[in-house]
XYZ file of C-alpha atoms in Angstrom:
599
model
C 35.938 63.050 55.841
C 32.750 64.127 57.459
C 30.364 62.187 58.993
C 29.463 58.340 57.835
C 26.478 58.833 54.948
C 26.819 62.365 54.163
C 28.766 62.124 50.807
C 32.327 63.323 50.051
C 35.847 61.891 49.653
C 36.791 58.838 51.403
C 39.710 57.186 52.499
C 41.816 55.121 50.795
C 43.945 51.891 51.282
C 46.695 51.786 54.826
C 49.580 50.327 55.311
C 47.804 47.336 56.999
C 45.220 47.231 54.674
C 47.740 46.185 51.688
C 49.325 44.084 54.275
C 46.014 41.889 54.840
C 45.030 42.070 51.141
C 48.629 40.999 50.356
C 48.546 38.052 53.033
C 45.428 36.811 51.856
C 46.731 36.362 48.356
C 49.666 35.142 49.682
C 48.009 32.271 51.271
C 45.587 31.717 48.307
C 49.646 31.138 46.442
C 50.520 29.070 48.806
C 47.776 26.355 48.781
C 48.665 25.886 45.443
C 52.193 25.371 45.945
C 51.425 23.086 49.023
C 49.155 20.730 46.859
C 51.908 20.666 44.145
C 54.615 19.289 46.803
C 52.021 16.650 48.230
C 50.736 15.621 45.551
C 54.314 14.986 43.378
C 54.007 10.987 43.388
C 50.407 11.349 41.844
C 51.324 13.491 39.126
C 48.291 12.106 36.665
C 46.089 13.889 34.476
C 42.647 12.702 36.463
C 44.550 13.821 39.379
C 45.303 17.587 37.841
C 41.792 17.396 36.606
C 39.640 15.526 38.905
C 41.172 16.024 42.349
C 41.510 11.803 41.833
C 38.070 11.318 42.223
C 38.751 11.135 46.146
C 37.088 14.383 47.338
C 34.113 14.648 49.833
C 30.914 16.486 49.707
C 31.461 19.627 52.011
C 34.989 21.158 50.532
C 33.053 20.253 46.782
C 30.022 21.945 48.031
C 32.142 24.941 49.250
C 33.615 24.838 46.094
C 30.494 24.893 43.918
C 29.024 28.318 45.761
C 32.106 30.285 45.572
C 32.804 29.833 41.921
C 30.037 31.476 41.187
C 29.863 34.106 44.269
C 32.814 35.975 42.298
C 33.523 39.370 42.976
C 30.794 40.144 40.268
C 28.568 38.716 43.130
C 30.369 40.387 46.239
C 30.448 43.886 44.540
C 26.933 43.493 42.370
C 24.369 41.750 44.273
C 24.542 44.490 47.217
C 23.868 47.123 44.869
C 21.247 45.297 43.036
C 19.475 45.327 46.490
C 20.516 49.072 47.508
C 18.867 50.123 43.783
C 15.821 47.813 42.756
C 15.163 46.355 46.456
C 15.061 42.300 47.483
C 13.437 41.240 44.288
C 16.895 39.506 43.783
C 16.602 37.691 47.217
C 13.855 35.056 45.546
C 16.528 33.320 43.938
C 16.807 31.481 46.714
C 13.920 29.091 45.131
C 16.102 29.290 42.292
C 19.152 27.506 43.605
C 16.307 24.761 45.586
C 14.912 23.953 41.985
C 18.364 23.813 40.379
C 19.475 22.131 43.149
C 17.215 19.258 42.934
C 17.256 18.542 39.233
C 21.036 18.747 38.983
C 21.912 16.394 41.611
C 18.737 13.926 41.026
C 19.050 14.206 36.959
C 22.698 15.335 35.579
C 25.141 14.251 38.201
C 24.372 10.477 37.789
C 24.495 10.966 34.228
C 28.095 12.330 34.295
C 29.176 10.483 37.289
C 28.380 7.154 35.982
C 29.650 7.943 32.841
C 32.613 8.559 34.055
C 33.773 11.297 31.793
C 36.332 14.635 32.466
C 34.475 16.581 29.759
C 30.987 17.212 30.361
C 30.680 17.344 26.805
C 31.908 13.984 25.948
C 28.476 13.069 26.386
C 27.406 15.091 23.454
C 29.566 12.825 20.996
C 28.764 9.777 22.774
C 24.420 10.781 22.423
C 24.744 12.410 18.595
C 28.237 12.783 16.833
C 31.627 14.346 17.204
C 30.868 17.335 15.510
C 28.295 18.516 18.186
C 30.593 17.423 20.798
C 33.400 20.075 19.389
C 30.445 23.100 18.729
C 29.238 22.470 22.449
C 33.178 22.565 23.583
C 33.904 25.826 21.760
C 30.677 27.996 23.244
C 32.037 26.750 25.989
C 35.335 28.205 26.211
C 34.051 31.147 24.246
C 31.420 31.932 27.106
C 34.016 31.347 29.610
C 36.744 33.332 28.452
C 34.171 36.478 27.890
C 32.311 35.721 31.603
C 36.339 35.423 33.312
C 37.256 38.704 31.739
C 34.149 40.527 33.327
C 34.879 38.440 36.108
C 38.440 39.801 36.482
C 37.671 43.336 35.471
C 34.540 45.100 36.849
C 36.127 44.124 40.869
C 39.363 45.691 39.607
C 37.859 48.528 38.049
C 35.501 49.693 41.002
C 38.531 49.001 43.491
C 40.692 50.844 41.811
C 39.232 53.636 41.690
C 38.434 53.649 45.855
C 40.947 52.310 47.155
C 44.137 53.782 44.019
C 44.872 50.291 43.391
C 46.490 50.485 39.615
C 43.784 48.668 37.587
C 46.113 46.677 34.779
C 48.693 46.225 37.394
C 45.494 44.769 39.567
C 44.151 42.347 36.724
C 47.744 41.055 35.375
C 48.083 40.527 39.041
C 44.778 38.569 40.450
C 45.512 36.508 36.467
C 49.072 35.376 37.612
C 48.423 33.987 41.396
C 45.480 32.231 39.606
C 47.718 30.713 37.369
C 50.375 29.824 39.784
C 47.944 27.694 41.872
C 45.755 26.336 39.168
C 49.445 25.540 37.208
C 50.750 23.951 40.270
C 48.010 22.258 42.491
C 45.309 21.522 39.663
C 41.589 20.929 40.757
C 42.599 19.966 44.382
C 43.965 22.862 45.024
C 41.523 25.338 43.611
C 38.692 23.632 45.549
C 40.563 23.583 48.700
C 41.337 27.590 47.711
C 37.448 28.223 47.290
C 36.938 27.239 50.533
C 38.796 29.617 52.126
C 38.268 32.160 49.230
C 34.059 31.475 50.268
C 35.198 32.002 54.153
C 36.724 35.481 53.555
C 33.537 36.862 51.285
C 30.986 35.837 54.089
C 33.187 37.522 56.759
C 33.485 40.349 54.403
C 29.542 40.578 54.231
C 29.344 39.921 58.196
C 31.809 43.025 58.851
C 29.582 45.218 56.664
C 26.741 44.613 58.446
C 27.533 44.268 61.632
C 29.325 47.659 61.188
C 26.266 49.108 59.515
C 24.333 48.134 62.496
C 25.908 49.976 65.029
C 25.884 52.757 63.141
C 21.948 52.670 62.217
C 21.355 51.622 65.886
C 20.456 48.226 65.021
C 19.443 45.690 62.105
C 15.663 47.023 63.183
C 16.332 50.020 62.201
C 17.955 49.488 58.844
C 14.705 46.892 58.225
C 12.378 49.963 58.936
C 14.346 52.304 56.376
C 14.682 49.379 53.546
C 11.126 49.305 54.358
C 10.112 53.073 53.980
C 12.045 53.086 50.878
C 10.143 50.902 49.447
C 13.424 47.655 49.564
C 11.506 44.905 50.528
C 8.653 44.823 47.689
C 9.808 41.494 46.318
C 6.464 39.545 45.443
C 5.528 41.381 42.279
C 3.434 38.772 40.668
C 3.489 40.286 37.076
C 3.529 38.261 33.927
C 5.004 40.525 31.803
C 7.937 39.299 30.188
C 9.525 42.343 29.396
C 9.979 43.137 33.498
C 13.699 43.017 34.339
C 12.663 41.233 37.917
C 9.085 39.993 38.960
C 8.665 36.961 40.821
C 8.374 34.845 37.694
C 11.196 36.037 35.643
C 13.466 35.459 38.938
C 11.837 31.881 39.875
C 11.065 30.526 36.304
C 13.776 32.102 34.113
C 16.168 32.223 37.146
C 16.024 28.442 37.794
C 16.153 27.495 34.341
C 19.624 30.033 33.988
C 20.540 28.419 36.949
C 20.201 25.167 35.478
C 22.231 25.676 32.692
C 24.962 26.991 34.621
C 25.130 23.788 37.663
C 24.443 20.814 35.360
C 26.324 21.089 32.112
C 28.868 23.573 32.954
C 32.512 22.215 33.152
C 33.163 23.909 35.676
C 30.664 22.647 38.126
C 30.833 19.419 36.061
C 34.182 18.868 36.932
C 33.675 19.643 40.953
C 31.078 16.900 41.582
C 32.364 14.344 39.155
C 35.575 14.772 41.303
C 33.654 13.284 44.811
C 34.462 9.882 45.848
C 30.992 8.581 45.714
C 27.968 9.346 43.434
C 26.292 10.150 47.132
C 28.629 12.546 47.915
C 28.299 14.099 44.410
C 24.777 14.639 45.004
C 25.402 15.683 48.538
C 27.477 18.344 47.420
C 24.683 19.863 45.267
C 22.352 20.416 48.124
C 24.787 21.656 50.310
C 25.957 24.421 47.930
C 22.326 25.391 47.765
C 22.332 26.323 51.487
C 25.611 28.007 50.623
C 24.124 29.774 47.704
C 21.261 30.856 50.414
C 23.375 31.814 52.838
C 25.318 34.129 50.204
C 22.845 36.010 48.602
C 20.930 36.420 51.859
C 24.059 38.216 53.710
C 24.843 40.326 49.958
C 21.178 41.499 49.779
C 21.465 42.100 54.006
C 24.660 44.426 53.010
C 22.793 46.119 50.043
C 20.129 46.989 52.828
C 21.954 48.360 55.230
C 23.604 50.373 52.485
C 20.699 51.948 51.483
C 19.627 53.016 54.740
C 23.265 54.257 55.596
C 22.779 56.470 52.481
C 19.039 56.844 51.975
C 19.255 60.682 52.297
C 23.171 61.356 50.316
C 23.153 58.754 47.103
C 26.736 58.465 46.258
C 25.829 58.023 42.421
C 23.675 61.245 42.309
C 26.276 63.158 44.525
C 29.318 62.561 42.115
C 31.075 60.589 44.699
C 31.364 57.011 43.028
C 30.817 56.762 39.003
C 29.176 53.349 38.830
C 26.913 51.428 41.033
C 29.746 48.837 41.017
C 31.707 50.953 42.950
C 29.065 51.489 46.079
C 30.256 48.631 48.185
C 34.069 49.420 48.361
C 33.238 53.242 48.751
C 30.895 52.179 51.330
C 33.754 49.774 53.293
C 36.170 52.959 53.075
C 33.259 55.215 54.280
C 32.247 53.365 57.758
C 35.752 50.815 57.955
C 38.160 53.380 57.419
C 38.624 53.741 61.536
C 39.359 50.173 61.457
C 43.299 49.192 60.159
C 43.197 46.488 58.226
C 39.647 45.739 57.902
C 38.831 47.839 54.749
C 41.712 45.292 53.319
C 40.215 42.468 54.464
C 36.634 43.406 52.752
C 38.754 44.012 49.125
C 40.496 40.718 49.910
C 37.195 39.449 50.023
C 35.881 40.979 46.609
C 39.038 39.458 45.389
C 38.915 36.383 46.533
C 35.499 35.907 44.480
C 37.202 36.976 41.817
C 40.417 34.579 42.690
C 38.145 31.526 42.818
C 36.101 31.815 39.906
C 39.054 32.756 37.336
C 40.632 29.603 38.727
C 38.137 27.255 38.471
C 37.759 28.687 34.818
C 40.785 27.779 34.227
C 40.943 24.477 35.212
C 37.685 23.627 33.179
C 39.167 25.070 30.128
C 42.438 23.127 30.440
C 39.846 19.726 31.244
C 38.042 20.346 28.266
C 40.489 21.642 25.750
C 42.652 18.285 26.426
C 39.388 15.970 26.490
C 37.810 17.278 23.784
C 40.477 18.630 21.204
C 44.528 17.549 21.832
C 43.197 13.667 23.483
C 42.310 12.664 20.439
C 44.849 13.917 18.233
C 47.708 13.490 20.259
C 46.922 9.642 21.633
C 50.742 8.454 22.266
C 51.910 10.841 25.271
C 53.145 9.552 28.107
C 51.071 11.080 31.782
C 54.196 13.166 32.393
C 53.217 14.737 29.019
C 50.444 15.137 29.499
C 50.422 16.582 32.857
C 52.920 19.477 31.545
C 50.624 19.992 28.771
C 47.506 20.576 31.667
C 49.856 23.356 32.926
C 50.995 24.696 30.037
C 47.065 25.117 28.821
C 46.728 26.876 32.303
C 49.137 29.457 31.669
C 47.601 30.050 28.126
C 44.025 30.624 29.335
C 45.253 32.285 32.277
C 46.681 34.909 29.722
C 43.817 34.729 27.287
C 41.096 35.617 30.694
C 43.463 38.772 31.303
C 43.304 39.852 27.458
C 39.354 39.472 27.831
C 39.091 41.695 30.590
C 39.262 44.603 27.815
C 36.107 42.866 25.926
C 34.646 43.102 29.199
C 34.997 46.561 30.180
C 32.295 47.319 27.152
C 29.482 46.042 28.801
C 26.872 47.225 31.116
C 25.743 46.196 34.643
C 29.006 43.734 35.724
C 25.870 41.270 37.656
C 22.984 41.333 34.841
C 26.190 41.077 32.298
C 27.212 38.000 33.879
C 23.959 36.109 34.093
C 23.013 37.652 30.232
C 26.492 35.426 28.908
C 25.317 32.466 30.681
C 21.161 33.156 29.525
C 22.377 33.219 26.151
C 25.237 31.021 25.284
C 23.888 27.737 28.576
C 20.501 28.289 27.680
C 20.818 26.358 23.743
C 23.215 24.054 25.369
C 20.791 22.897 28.190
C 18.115 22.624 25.674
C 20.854 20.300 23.668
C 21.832 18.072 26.313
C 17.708 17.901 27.128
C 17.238 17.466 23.883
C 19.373 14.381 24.116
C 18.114 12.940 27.487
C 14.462 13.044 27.075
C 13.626 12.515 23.241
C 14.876 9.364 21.621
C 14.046 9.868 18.556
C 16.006 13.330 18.167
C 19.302 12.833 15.591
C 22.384 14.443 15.317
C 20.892 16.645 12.323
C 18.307 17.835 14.441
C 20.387 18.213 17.241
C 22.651 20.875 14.926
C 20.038 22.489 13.574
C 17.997 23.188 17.476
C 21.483 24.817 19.039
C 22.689 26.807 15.782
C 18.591 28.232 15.615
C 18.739 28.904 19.963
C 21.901 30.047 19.478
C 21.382 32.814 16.974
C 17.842 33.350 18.375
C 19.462 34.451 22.130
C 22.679 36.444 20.433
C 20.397 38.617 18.814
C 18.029 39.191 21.538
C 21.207 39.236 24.096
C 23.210 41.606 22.079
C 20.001 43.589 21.715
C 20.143 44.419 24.419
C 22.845 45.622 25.327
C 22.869 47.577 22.408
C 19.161 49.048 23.532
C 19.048 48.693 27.223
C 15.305 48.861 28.246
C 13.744 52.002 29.573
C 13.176 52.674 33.026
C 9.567 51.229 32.862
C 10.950 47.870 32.572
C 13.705 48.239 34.756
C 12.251 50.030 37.629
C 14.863 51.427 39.989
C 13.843 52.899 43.296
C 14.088 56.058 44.459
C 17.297 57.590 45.612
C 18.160 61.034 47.109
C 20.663 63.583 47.912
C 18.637 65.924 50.129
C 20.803 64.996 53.438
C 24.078 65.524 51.449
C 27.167 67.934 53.030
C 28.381 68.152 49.397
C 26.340 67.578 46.720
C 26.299 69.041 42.842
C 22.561 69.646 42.792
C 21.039 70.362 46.556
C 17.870 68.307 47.093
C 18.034 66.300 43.786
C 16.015 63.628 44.059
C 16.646 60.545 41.097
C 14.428 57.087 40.199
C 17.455 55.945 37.500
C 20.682 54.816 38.829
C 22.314 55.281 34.887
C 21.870 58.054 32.812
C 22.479 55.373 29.943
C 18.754 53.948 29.477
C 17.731 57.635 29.352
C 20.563 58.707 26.598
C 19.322 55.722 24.246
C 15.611 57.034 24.293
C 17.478 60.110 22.586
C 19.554 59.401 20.561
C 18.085 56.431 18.537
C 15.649 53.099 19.582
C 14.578 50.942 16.734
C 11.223 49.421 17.151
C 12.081 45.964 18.433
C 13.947 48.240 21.379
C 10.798 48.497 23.382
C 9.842 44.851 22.780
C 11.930 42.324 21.785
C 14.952 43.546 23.095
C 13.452 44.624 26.018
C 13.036 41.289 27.441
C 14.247 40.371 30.889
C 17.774 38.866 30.506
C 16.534 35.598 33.399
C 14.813 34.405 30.078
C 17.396 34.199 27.896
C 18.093 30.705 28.878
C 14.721 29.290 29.104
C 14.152 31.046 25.128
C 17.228 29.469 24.369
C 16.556 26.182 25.675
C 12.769 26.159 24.640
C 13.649 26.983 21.107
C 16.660 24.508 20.740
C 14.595 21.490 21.809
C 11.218 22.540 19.416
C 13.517 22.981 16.552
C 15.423 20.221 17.450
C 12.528 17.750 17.457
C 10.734 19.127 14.519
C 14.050 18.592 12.052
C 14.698 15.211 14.058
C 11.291 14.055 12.829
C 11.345 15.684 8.773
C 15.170 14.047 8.559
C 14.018 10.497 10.219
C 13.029 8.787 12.941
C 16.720 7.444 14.571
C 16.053 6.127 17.996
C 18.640 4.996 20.241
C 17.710 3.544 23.680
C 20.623 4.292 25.302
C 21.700 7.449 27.424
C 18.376 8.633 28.178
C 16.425 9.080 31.444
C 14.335 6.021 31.879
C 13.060 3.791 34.576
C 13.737 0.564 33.705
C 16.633 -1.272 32.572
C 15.756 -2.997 30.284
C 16.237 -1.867 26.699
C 17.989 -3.689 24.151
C 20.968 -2.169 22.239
C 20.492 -0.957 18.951
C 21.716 -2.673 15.867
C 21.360 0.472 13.627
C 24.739 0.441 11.853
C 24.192 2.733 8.754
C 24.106 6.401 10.554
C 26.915 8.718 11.555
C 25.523 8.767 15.014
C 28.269 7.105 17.690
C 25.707 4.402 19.685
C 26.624 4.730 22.895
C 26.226 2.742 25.894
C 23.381 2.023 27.904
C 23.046 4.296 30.902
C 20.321 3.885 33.674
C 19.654 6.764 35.395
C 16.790 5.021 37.431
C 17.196 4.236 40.935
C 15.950 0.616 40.495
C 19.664 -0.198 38.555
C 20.512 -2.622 41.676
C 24.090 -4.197 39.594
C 25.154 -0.009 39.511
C 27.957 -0.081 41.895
C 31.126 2.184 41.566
C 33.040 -0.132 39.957
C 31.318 0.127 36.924
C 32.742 3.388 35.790
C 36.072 1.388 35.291
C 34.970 -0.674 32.542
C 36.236 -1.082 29.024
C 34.430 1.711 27.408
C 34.225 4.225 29.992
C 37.941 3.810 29.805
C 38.127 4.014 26.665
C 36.348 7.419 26.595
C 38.579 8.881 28.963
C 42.121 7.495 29.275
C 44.293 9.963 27.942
């Protein structure tokens, strides 16, 4: 190889490079297998599911960032910074805005509720059916967003490093199993910590390495700034932008949103904390995580770009996708370092480890919750706890088969965020729907998701279909002028995919250029905007059913309902106000809360 930045082959994989990639899987096994042995004698279903309710705020918070800093995030968010600049990087008022209304808003809800499924409030607020349609978009979004999850890191490795790509998925899908199977929700959280531990060194390394090369972090600054990388307060309204600073702060938070308050996933983390304080604790601490992430993945997409400002691996042939820039840049400036290249793909992985795992758990919480607890009411906990592992091994296979769906679709980091736009977006307008209107019913309730749900397929799918043009999209400019090998000398290009370009000429309908050409950060907020309009105008043409229970209010004081006559389940009354002085945690262990979640 020639020297660092100047195109070309590089490297692949050494002997101790598979020997620290192995390890760390290894150990990611083996915390599964120690959580299995220690916890033998408390073999229950809350503690498969729920960690026992006895887990603090910091291995939760830990917990919360990296199942959602996958390897989408590790390999992705770099490149999103080395192509369109820092635009990315205001996300970080994002995660404070999500942040705040998740823990001050949705975890009291849940936690006092005392629920497994987040979803069990659905039936408990409108009716059974609801609760079943919010479980299965669910699992459908999750199964589709673990299959990218599990493929695009697999894909870009194996093609830098010669990793075998199915033998690399069936792989990362069976330790996942083994530890989710064995240990449960204790031991993927206690995983994610170390899983979160290896991606920030693996960011650290980069950098730090990129550094010395440049000279200096000043000198990478100067170069992000001369190619025009740090333009990130574009202040333009248009909707059809793929970044400005509203579609990042408004749509972003709102996607955001969707994803940390009514996702099982995260659902399940925070419900499992000892305390409602260290529930909400948990919250704010993963946003500093969540800061600290993106701000060391956009640092690494800088330094990046100035390693390679003047030889663009894309536009020299070197790497296919821009998926594939971080691991051919680890290879390209690690290479003289045994074992460290491993560590960065260990790192990759380990996103990818972490969120497959706690997908798995949160489909085996609400598949038993929501569809065998009822049905199957008789089983004994040692039952029941073999059918939790049983359901792991299932999804486990079923997140492996949906790797293939996966590998049809575009960008793997605006993919990801699209699923959750359009699939969280109608269900956070539901459970809104259901928090802050009383007088919204079950009909209306149906008829608001089904309407946000087709509404932000067809835009979603849109566009992927018609990706927008490069007017919307706005990539930077990239050259090859400093190249040593390069297929066009002193090619100079402003689109990172020839894809955008290829659509414009074959075929674009006339929604292409507007409709579908809206920025995929507000796909949730459409979807949520549109459930809750639609919901409240059918809520009021079917009838005005109020019930004063499991809504945000300030005072406790309502009266239960004696409506008797409507298909609606009346629920209990919930406070969520602060001023609820007889709240204390034993209340979570009365006779209906049990009821709602004893197996």
């Amino acid at each position: 190889m020639g020297d660092v930045g100047t195109g070309g082959s590089v490297a692949t994989f050494s002997v101790w490079d598979y020997v620290v990639f192995a390890g760390v899987i290894v150990v990611s096994a083996s915390i599964g297998l120690f959580q299995s042995f220690r916890g033998r004698k408390e073999s229950t279903s809350a503690e498969f599911l729920l960690g026992g309710r006895r887990m603090t705020a910091v291995p939760v918070a830990m917990s919360l960032t990296a199942s959602f800093m996958s390897g989408i995030s590790v390999i992705g968010t770099p490149a999103e910074a080395y192509l369109y600049g820092t635009t990315y990087w205001l996300f970080g008022f994002s995660y404070a805005i999500m942040s705040a209304i998740s823990a001050e808003i949705f975890v009291p809800l849940f936690y006092r509720l005392a629920i497994t499924s987040a979803y069990e409030y659905l039936e408990l607020r409108f009716s059974r059916p609801i609760r079943i349609l919010g479980t299965t978009m669910y699992i459908a979004q999750t199964a589709l967003y673990t299959g990218l999850v599990i493929y695009a890191p697999a894909l870009a490795l194996n093609q830098i490093t010669g990793l075998h790509l199915w033998g690399v998925l069936v792989a990362t899908g069976v330790v996942c199993i083994i530890y989710c199977t064995l240990g449960g929700l204790k031991a993927v959280i206690w995983t994610d910590v170390l899983q979160l531990v290896i991606m920030l060194a693996g960011f650290v390394i980069v950098i730090a390495r990129g550094a010395v090369i440049k000279g200096g972090l000043t000198q990478v600054w100067e170069d992000a700034w001369e190619g025009g990388r740090l333009h990130a307060f574009d202040f333009d309204p248009d909707p059809l932008r793929r970044h400005t600073f509203w579609t990042v702060v408004v749509g972003g938070s709102i996607m955001w949103l969707s994803i940390y308050s009514i996702n099982q996933s995260q659902v399940q983390r925070y419900i499992s904390c000892k305390t409602l304080g260290h529930a909400k604790m948990s919250l704010y601490v993963n946003m500093c995580g969540l800061l600290v992430t993106v701000s060391l993945a956009m640092l690494s997409g800088l330094t990046m770009y100035s390693i390679y400002k003047n030889c663009d691996p894309i536009s020299n042939g070197d790497v296919g996708t821009s998926d594939q820039l971080l691991p051919y840049l680890v290879m390209d400036i690690l290479e003289i370092y045994p074992g460290v290249p491993g560590l960065f793909v260990a790192a990759a992985y380990s996103g990818t480890l972490s969120t497959v795992s706690s997908s798995i758990n949160a489909l085996v919480a609400v598949t038993v919750e929501d569809f065998l607890a009822p049905v199957c009411k008789n089983l004994t906990a040692k039952q029941v706890t073999w059918m939790n592992m049983g359901l792991s091994v299932f999804f486990g296979a079923v997140c492996i088969g949906m790797a293939g769906v996966a590998s049809a679709m575009g960008s793997v980091l605006q993919a990801a965020l699209s699923i959750f736009g359009m699939i969280s977006g109608p269900l956070l307008g539901l459970y809104l729907l259901g928090m802050l209107f009383r007088t919204s019913n079950s009909i209306g309730a149906l008829s608001g998701l089904i309407t946000g749900l087709a509404l932000t397929l067809w835009v979603g799918i849109g566009s992927q279909l018609y990706p927008p043009t490069t007017e919307k999209t706005l990539p930077l400019p990239l050259s090859t002028a400093g190249c040593n090998r390069t297929m066009d000398p002193s090619y100079t290009t402003i689109c990172s995919s020839a894809t955008a370009l290829k659509t414009d000429e074959i075929f674009r309908p006339a929604l292409a250029d507007t409709w579908y050409s809206l920025s995929y950060l507000y796909f949730a907020p459409f979807g949520t905007l549109v459930t809750i309009t639609c919901g409240l105008l059918v809520s009021m043409i079917t009838g005005e059913i109020s019930f004063p229970d499991l809504h945000i209010h300030c005072r406790n004081t309502m009266s239960p309902t004696t409506v008797t006559d409507f298909k609606e389940k009346p629920p209990k009354d919930i406070s969520m106000g602060a001023d609820n002085l007889a709240f204390t945690d034993k209340d979570v262990t009365d006779k209906d809360a049990e009821k709602c979640t004893r197996l």
